[in-house]
PDB file of C-alpha atoms in Angstrom:
ATOM      1  CA  MET A   1     125.827  87.057  84.280  1.00  0.00           C
ATOM      2  CA  PHE A   2     124.995  87.391  87.995  1.00  0.00           C
ATOM      3  CA  LEU A   3     124.945  83.610  88.485  1.00  0.00           C
ATOM      4  CA  ALA A   4     128.308  83.169  86.750  1.00  0.00           C
ATOM      5  CA  THR A   5     129.822  85.958  88.882  1.00  0.00           C
ATOM      6  CA  GLY A   6     128.342  84.516  92.046  1.00  0.00           C
ATOM      7  CA  MET A   7     129.672  81.063  91.324  1.00  0.00           C
ATOM      8  CA  ALA A   8     133.128  82.451  90.670  1.00  0.00           C
ATOM      9  CA  THR A   9     133.224  84.633  93.798  1.00  0.00           C
ATOM     10  CA  GLY A  10     131.197  82.424  96.126  1.00  0.00           C
ATOM     11  CA  ASN A  11     128.794  85.288  96.834  1.00  0.00           C
ATOM     12  CA  VAL A  12     125.465  83.818  95.819  1.00  0.00           C
ATOM     13  CA  GLY A  13     122.515  85.908  96.915  1.00  0.00           C
ATOM     14  CA  LYS A  14     119.901  88.271  95.636  1.00  0.00           C
ATOM     15  CA  PRO A  15     121.432  90.745  93.183  1.00  0.00           C
ATOM     16  CA  PRO A  16     121.425  94.310  94.425  1.00  0.00           C
ATOM     17  CA  ASP A  17     119.749  95.709  91.339  1.00  0.00           C
ATOM     18  CA  SER A  18     117.568  94.489  88.562  1.00  0.00           C
ATOM     19  CA  ILE A  19     119.472  93.045  85.626  1.00  0.00           C
ATOM     20  CA  PRO A  20     118.587  94.291  82.125  1.00  0.00           C
ATOM     21  CA  ILE A  21     117.833  91.486  79.679  1.00  0.00           C
ATOM     22  CA  GLU A  22     117.811  91.878  75.906  1.00  0.00           C
ATOM     23  CA  ARG A  23     114.578  90.831  74.258  1.00  0.00           C
ATOM     24  CA  LYS A  24     113.158  90.887  70.773  1.00  0.00           C
ATOM     25  CA  SER A  25     110.901  93.837  70.083  1.00  0.00           C
ATOM     26  CA  THR A  26     107.288  92.879  69.773  1.00  0.00           C
ATOM     27  CA  THR A  27     106.912  95.514  67.099  1.00  0.00           C
ATOM     28  CA  GLY A  28     109.650  94.018  64.895  1.00  0.00           C
ATOM     29  CA  THR A  29     111.919  97.085  65.210  1.00  0.00           C
ATOM     30  CA  GLY A  30     114.877  95.159  66.634  1.00  0.00           C
ATOM     31  CA  THR A  31     116.016  94.433  70.156  1.00  0.00           C
ATOM     32  CA  GLY A  32     116.108  96.533  73.244  1.00  0.00           C
ATOM     33  CA  THR A  33     116.836  96.435  76.934  1.00  0.00           C
ATOM     34  CA  ASP A  34     113.774  98.156  78.205  1.00  0.00           C
ATOM     35  CA  LEU A  35     112.552  95.049  80.044  1.00  0.00           C
ATOM     36  CA  GLN A  36     114.282  94.802  83.439  1.00  0.00           C
ATOM     37  CA  PRO A  37     112.808  91.942  85.510  1.00  0.00           C
ATOM     38  CA  ASP A  38     114.158  90.892  88.913  1.00  0.00           C
ATOM     39  CA  SER A  39     116.320  87.766  89.117  1.00  0.00           C
ATOM     40  CA  VAL A  40     114.224  84.642  89.458  1.00  0.00           C
ATOM     41  CA  ALA A  41     117.211  82.611  90.681  1.00  0.00           C
ATOM     42  CA  THR A  42     117.219  83.968  94.216  1.00  0.00           C
ATOM     43  CA  PRO A  43     113.899  85.652  94.978  1.00  0.00           C
ATOM     44  CA  ASP A  44     113.203  87.040  98.413  1.00  0.00           C
ATOM     45  CA  ILE A  45     110.956  84.980 100.705  1.00  0.00           C
ATOM     46  CA  THR A  46     108.727  87.414 102.598  1.00  0.00           C
ATOM     47  CA  GLY A  47     106.258  86.804 105.358  1.00  0.00           C
ATOM     48  CA  ALA A  48     102.758  88.124 105.769  1.00  0.00           C
ATOM     49  CA  SER A  49     104.037  91.389 107.120  1.00  0.00           C
ATOM     50  CA  GLY A  50     106.388  91.865 104.198  1.00  0.00           C
ATOM     51  CA  THR A  51     109.540  91.100 106.216  1.00  0.00           C
ATOM     52  CA  SER A  52     112.292  89.236 104.362  1.00  0.00           C
ATOM     53  CA  ALA A  53     112.630  85.697 105.669  1.00  0.00           C
ATOM     54  CA  THR A  54     115.857  84.892 103.887  1.00  0.00           C
ATOM     55  CA  ASN A  55     117.838  87.614 105.602  1.00  0.00           C
ATOM     56  CA  LEU A  56     116.165  89.597 108.336  1.00  0.00           C
ATOM     57  CA  ASN A  57     118.952  92.143 108.506  1.00  0.00           C
ATOM     58  CA  GLY A  58     119.112  93.033 104.848  1.00  0.00           C
ATOM     59  CA  PHE A  59     118.579  92.061 101.271  1.00  0.00           C
ATOM     60  CA  HIS A  60     121.858  90.221 100.784  1.00  0.00           C
ATOM     61  CA  PHE A  61     123.737  87.289 102.467  1.00  0.00           C
ATOM     62  CA  ASP A  62     127.006  88.368 104.142  1.00  0.00           C
ATOM     63  CA  LYS A  63     130.107  86.344 105.056  1.00  0.00           C
ATOM     64  CA  CYS A  64     128.682  85.366 108.427  1.00  0.00           C
ATOM     65  CA  ASP A  65     125.550  83.939 106.811  1.00  0.00           C
ATOM     66  CA  GLU A  66     127.669  81.843 104.439  1.00  0.00           C
ATOM     67  CA  GLU A  67     129.784  80.446 107.341  1.00  0.00           C
ATOM     68  CA  VAL A  68     126.686  79.578 109.355  1.00  0.00           C
ATOM     69  CA  ALA A  69     125.097  77.852 106.382  1.00  0.00           C
ATOM     70  CA  THR A  70     128.344  75.976 105.638  1.00  0.00           C
ATOM     71  CA  ALA A  71     128.720  74.797 109.214  1.00  0.00           C
ATOM     72  CA  PHE A  72     125.098  73.678 109.364  1.00  0.00           C
ATOM     73  CA  SER A  73     125.380  71.772 106.066  1.00  0.00           C
ATOM     74  CA  VAL A  74     128.551  70.047 107.314  1.00  0.00           C
ATOM     75  CA  TYR A  75     126.793  69.092 110.533  1.00  0.00           C
ATOM     76  CA  CYS A  76     123.801  67.708 108.625  1.00  0.00           C
ATOM     77  CA  GLY A  77     126.092  65.748 106.325  1.00  0.00           C
ATOM     78  CA  ILE A  78     128.033  64.238 109.243  1.00  0.00           C
ATOM     79  CA  SER A  79     124.780  63.356 111.049  1.00  0.00           C
ATOM     80  CA  ILE A  80     123.348  61.608 107.990  1.00  0.00           C
ATOM     81  CA  MET A  81     126.606  59.698 107.390  1.00  0.00           C
ATOM     82  CA  HIS A  82     126.787  58.697 111.066  1.00  0.00           C
ATOM     83  CA  ALA A  83     123.252  57.350 110.886  1.00  0.00           C
ATOM     84  CA  LEU A  84     123.979  55.342 107.736  1.00  0.00           C
ATOM     85  CA  VAL A  85     127.188  53.943 109.184  1.00  0.00           C
ATOM     86  CA  HIS A  86     125.520  53.064 112.432  1.00  0.00           C
ATOM     87  CA  LYS A  87     122.818  51.201 110.559  1.00  0.00           C
ATOM     88  CA  GLN A  88     125.476  49.247 108.605  1.00  0.00           C
ATOM     89  CA  VAL A  89     127.324  48.379 111.813  1.00  0.00           C
ATOM     90  CA  GLN A  90     124.064  47.090 113.369  1.00  0.00           C
ATOM     91  CA  LYS A  91     123.496  44.870 110.331  1.00  0.00           C
ATOM     92  CA  ALA A  92     127.062  43.577 110.464  1.00  0.00           C
ATOM     93  CA  GLU A  93     126.769  42.794 114.183  1.00  0.00           C
ATOM     94  CA  ALA A  94     123.531  40.897 113.556  1.00  0.00           C
ATOM     95  CA  ARG A  95     125.171  38.797 110.826  1.00  0.00           C
ATOM     96  CA  TYR A  96     128.165  38.150 113.029  1.00  0.00           C
ATOM     97  CA  LYS A  97     126.043  36.951 115.929  1.00  0.00           C
ATOM     98  CA  LEU A  98     124.043  34.703 113.662  1.00  0.00           C
ATOM     99  CA  SER A  99     127.159  33.172 112.129  1.00  0.00           C
ATOM    100  CA  GLN A 100     128.627  32.589 115.557  1.00  0.00           C
ATOM    101  CA  GLU A 101     125.452  30.869 116.766  1.00  0.00           C
ATOM    102  CA  LEU A 102     125.394  28.659 113.689  1.00  0.00           C
ATOM    103  CA  LEU A 103     129.102  27.842 114.059  1.00  0.00           C
ATOM    104  CA  LEU A 104     128.668  26.898 117.712  1.00  0.00           C
ATOM    105  CA  TYR A 105     125.652  24.829 116.916  1.00  0.00           C
ATOM    106  CA  HIS A 106     127.482  22.789 114.250  1.00  0.00           C
ATOM    107  CA  MET A 107     130.592  22.433 116.419  1.00  0.00           C
ATOM    108  CA  LYS A 108     128.815  20.712 119.270  1.00  0.00           C
ATOM    109  CA  VAL A 109     130.246  17.263 119.910  1.00  0.00           C
ATOM    110  CA  PRO A 110     127.793  14.776 121.430  1.00  0.00           C
ATOM    111  CA  ASP A 111     129.053  12.430 124.056  1.00  0.00           C
ATOM    112  CA  THR A 112     128.151   9.458 121.886  1.00  0.00           C
ATOM    113  CA  GLU A 113     130.712  10.547 119.221  1.00  0.00           C
ATOM    114  CA  VAL A 114     133.402  11.030 121.909  1.00  0.00           C
ATOM    115  CA  ASN A 115     132.751   7.560 123.403  1.00  0.00           C
ATOM    116  CA  HIS A 116     132.684   6.017 119.932  1.00  0.00           C
ATOM    117  CA  ALA A 117     136.047   7.531 119.058  1.00  0.00           C
ATOM    118  CA  LEU A 118     137.579   6.323 122.323  1.00  0.00           C
ATOM    119  CA  ASP A 119     136.258   2.790 121.878  1.00  0.00           C
ATOM    120  CA  ALA A 120     137.538   2.669 118.297  1.00  0.00           C
ATOM    121  CA  VAL A 121     141.063   3.638 119.402  1.00  0.00           C
ATOM    122  CA  LYS A 122     141.191   1.254 122.357  1.00  0.00           C
ATOM    123  CA  GLU A 123     139.663  -1.640 120.376  1.00  0.00           C
ATOM    124  CA  PRO A 124     140.873  -1.175 116.767  1.00  0.00           C
ATOM    125  CA  ASP A 125     139.107  -2.829 113.913  1.00  0.00           C
ATOM    126  CA  ARG A 126     140.978  -5.918 112.732  1.00  0.00           C
ATOM    127  CA  ASN A 127     140.065  -5.181 109.162  1.00  0.00           C
ATOM    128  CA  GLN A 128     142.165  -1.979 109.390  1.00  0.00           C
ATOM    129  CA  GLU A 129     145.351  -3.688 110.669  1.00  0.00           C
ATOM    130  CA  GLU A 130     147.125  -3.182 107.357  1.00  0.00           C
ATOM    131  CA  LEU A 131     146.170   0.520 107.429  1.00  0.00           C
ATOM    132  CA  TYR A 132     147.493   0.875 111.000  1.00  0.00           C
ATOM    133  CA  HIS A 133     150.732  -0.821 109.946  1.00  0.00           C
ATOM    134  CA  ARG A 134     151.304   1.508 106.978  1.00  0.00           C
ATOM    135  CA  PHE A 135     150.161   4.653 108.799  1.00  0.00           C
ATOM    136  CA  PRO A 136     153.580   5.712 110.229  1.00  0.00           C
ATOM    137  CA  ARG A 137     155.361   5.354 106.854  1.00  0.00           C
ATOM    138  CA  PHE A 138     156.289   8.332 104.710  1.00  0.00           C
ATOM    139  CA  ASP A 139     154.641   6.803 101.609  1.00  0.00           C
ATOM    140  CA  PHE A 140     151.265   6.614 103.346  1.00  0.00           C
ATOM    141  CA  CYS A 141     148.813   9.118 101.809  1.00  0.00           C
ATOM    142  CA  PRO A 142     146.454  10.571 104.424  1.00  0.00           C
ATOM    143  CA  ARG A 143     144.003  11.789 101.808  1.00  0.00           C
ATOM    144  CA  ASP A 144     143.270   8.193 100.871  1.00  0.00           C
ATOM    145  CA  VAL A 145     141.454   7.686 104.164  1.00  0.00           C
ATOM    146  CA  ARG A 146     138.385   9.758 103.102  1.00  0.00           C
ATOM    147  CA  ASP A 147     136.427   8.684 106.193  1.00  0.00           C
ATOM    148  CA  TYR A 148     136.111  11.403 108.816  1.00  0.00           C
ATOM    149  CA  SER A 149     135.566   9.011 111.767  1.00  0.00           C
ATOM    150  CA  LEU A 150     138.553   6.907 110.729  1.00  0.00           C
ATOM    151  CA  SER A 151     140.728  10.005 110.316  1.00  0.00           C
ATOM    152  CA  VAL A 152     139.762  11.149 113.852  1.00  0.00           C
ATOM    153  CA  GLN A 153     140.785   7.698 115.199  1.00  0.00           C
ATOM    154  CA  LEU A 154     144.145   7.867 113.378  1.00  0.00           C
ATOM    155  CA  ALA A 155     144.755  11.368 114.659  1.00  0.00           C
ATOM    156  CA  MET A 156     144.195  10.146 118.215  1.00  0.00           C
ATOM    157  CA  ARG A 157     146.507   7.182 117.604  1.00  0.00           C
ATOM    158  CA  MET A 158     149.318   9.645 116.872  1.00  0.00           C
ATOM    159  CA  PHE A 159     149.061  10.939 120.442  1.00  0.00           C
ATOM    160  CA  TYR A 160     149.077   7.449 121.862  1.00  0.00           C
ATOM    161  CA  ASP A 161     151.888   6.167 119.607  1.00  0.00           C
ATOM    162  CA  LEU A 162     154.165   9.072 120.509  1.00  0.00           C
ATOM    163  CA  ASP A 163     153.289   8.661 124.173  1.00  0.00           C
ATOM    164  CA  PHE A 164     151.937  12.205 124.391  1.00  0.00           C
ATOM    165  CA  VAL A 165     149.014  11.022 126.494  1.00  0.00           C
ATOM    166  CA  GLY A 166     151.216   9.598 129.210  1.00  0.00           C
ATOM    167  CA  THR A 167     154.002  12.210 129.072  1.00  0.00           C
ATOM    168  CA  PHE A 168     151.707  15.213 129.262  1.00  0.00           C
ATOM    169  CA  LYS A 169     148.991  13.431 131.292  1.00  0.00           C
ATOM    170  CA  ILE A 170     146.274  14.181 128.741  1.00  0.00           C
ATOM    171  CA  HIS A 171     142.817  13.036 129.684  1.00  0.00           C
ATOM    172  CA  GLU A 172     141.566  10.611 127.062  1.00  0.00           C
ATOM    173  CA  TYR A 173     138.033  11.977 127.020  1.00  0.00           C
ATOM    174  CA  LYS A 174     139.310  15.563 126.562  1.00  0.00           C
ATOM    175  CA  LEU A 175     141.714  14.384 123.829  1.00  0.00           C
ATOM    176  CA  ALA A 176     138.842  12.751 121.848  1.00  0.00           C
ATOM    177  CA  ARG A 177     136.622  15.829 122.249  1.00  0.00           C
ATOM    178  CA  PHE A 178     139.479  18.152 121.200  1.00  0.00           C
ATOM    179  CA  VAL A 179     140.202  16.212 117.997  1.00  0.00           C
ATOM    180  CA  LEU A 180     136.533  16.053 117.127  1.00  0.00           C
ATOM    181  CA  LEU A 181     136.140  19.810 117.736  1.00  0.00           C
ATOM    182  CA  VAL A 182     139.126  20.531 115.478  1.00  0.00           C
ATOM    183  CA  GLN A 183     137.648  18.294 112.761  1.00  0.00           C
ATOM    184  CA  LYS A 184     134.233  19.938 112.953  1.00  0.00           C
ATOM    185  CA  GLY A 185     135.747  23.462 113.105  1.00  0.00           C
ATOM    186  CA  TYR A 186     137.318  23.193 109.648  1.00  0.00           C
ATOM    187  CA  ARG A 187     135.184  24.331 106.744  1.00  0.00           C
ATOM    188  CA  ASP A 188     134.983  22.400 103.513  1.00  0.00           C
ATOM    189  CA  THR A 189     137.237  24.720 101.501  1.00  0.00           C
ATOM    190  CA  PRO A 190     139.399  23.551  98.591  1.00  0.00           C
ATOM    191  CA  TYR A 191     142.705  23.787 100.464  1.00  0.00           C
ATOM    192  CA  HIS A 192     142.668  24.707 104.170  1.00  0.00           C
ATOM    193  CA  ASN A 193     140.322  21.946 105.277  1.00  0.00           C
ATOM    194  CA  TRP A 194     140.451  19.049 107.736  1.00  0.00           C
ATOM    195  CA  TRP A 195     142.304  16.792 105.308  1.00  0.00           C
ATOM    196  CA  HIS A 196     145.063  19.378 104.895  1.00  0.00           C
ATOM    197  CA  ALA A 197     145.463  19.579 108.702  1.00  0.00           C
ATOM    198  CA  PHE A 198     145.410  15.797 108.992  1.00  0.00           C
ATOM    199  CA  SER A 199     148.101  15.493 106.282  1.00  0.00           C
ATOM    200  CA  VAL A 200     150.350  18.035 108.003  1.00  0.00           C
ATOM    201  CA  ALA A 201     149.923  16.305 111.355  1.00  0.00           C
ATOM    202  CA  HIS A 202     150.691  12.942 109.779  1.00  0.00           C
ATOM    203  CA  PHE A 203     153.934  14.278 108.228  1.00  0.00           C
ATOM    204  CA  ALA A 204     155.082  15.616 111.578  1.00  0.00           C
ATOM    205  CA  TYR A 205     154.139  12.328 113.188  1.00  0.00           C
ATOM    206  CA  SER A 206     156.110  10.358 110.547  1.00  0.00           C
ATOM    207  CA  LEU A 207     159.179  12.544 111.090  1.00  0.00           C
ATOM    208  CA  MET A 208     159.157  12.028 114.884  1.00  0.00           C
ATOM    209  CA  LYS A 209     158.368   8.319 114.523  1.00  0.00           C
ATOM    210  CA  ASN A 210     160.789   7.258 111.779  1.00  0.00           C
ATOM    211  CA  LEU A 211     163.676   9.596 112.585  1.00  0.00           C
ATOM    212  CA  ARG A 212     163.364   9.068 116.311  1.00  0.00           C
ATOM    213  CA  LEU A 213     163.492  12.787 116.953  1.00  0.00           C
ATOM    214  CA  ILE A 214     162.198  12.456 120.539  1.00  0.00           C
ATOM    215  CA  GLU A 215     164.510   9.601 121.495  1.00  0.00           C
ATOM    216  CA  ARG A 216     167.530  11.439 120.093  1.00  0.00           C
ATOM    217  CA  GLY A 217     166.668  14.572 122.010  1.00  0.00           C
ATOM    218  CA  ILE A 218     166.114  16.682 118.917  1.00  0.00           C
ATOM    219  CA  ILE A 219     162.526  17.342 120.016  1.00  0.00           C
ATOM    220  CA  THR A 220     161.855  17.564 123.748  1.00  0.00           C
TER     221      THR A 220
END
């Protein structure tokens, strides 16, 4: 009864008086209420001198005690949550730094690859003459290339063929390194990968080349 009343009113503490509890008579004469034990739900905690440790000013918790306990519990909850969130943030930062280091490691472009790409553009392979001839056409499928090094060479040829290198004074070495960095920066995902970017660039190149968009002043 006292616990139900305390939960309903919010006043949970030691009951002011002992609560009578019905019990079966040990003599078989029925039931009675002569046994009146103290509540075991909220017993007093007393020190060696007999002083109450739960409430030094009295036997019951007042409104101020409830507010102090509520404020302290909220503070403890916020502190625990802050510690857990801070730990999760530290783990996320560690994973981010590791992924960035791995990404930068794999995106490094050696000078040998840059020089190889430049040499391949300046001295094209004669076995690929038919490919170079069909490359500006609309019916050319960029995904048929399938060779990363050859696709990098063709991407660089777009800049040369449209005279972007001379018009914008692009350094050839920086152009080769830029194209290689873009190629290495793409992940091998099903759609947004290097071949998708290469196909989009080829379509834009074919439009400008076949429709003469630059010569006609449509693109400046």
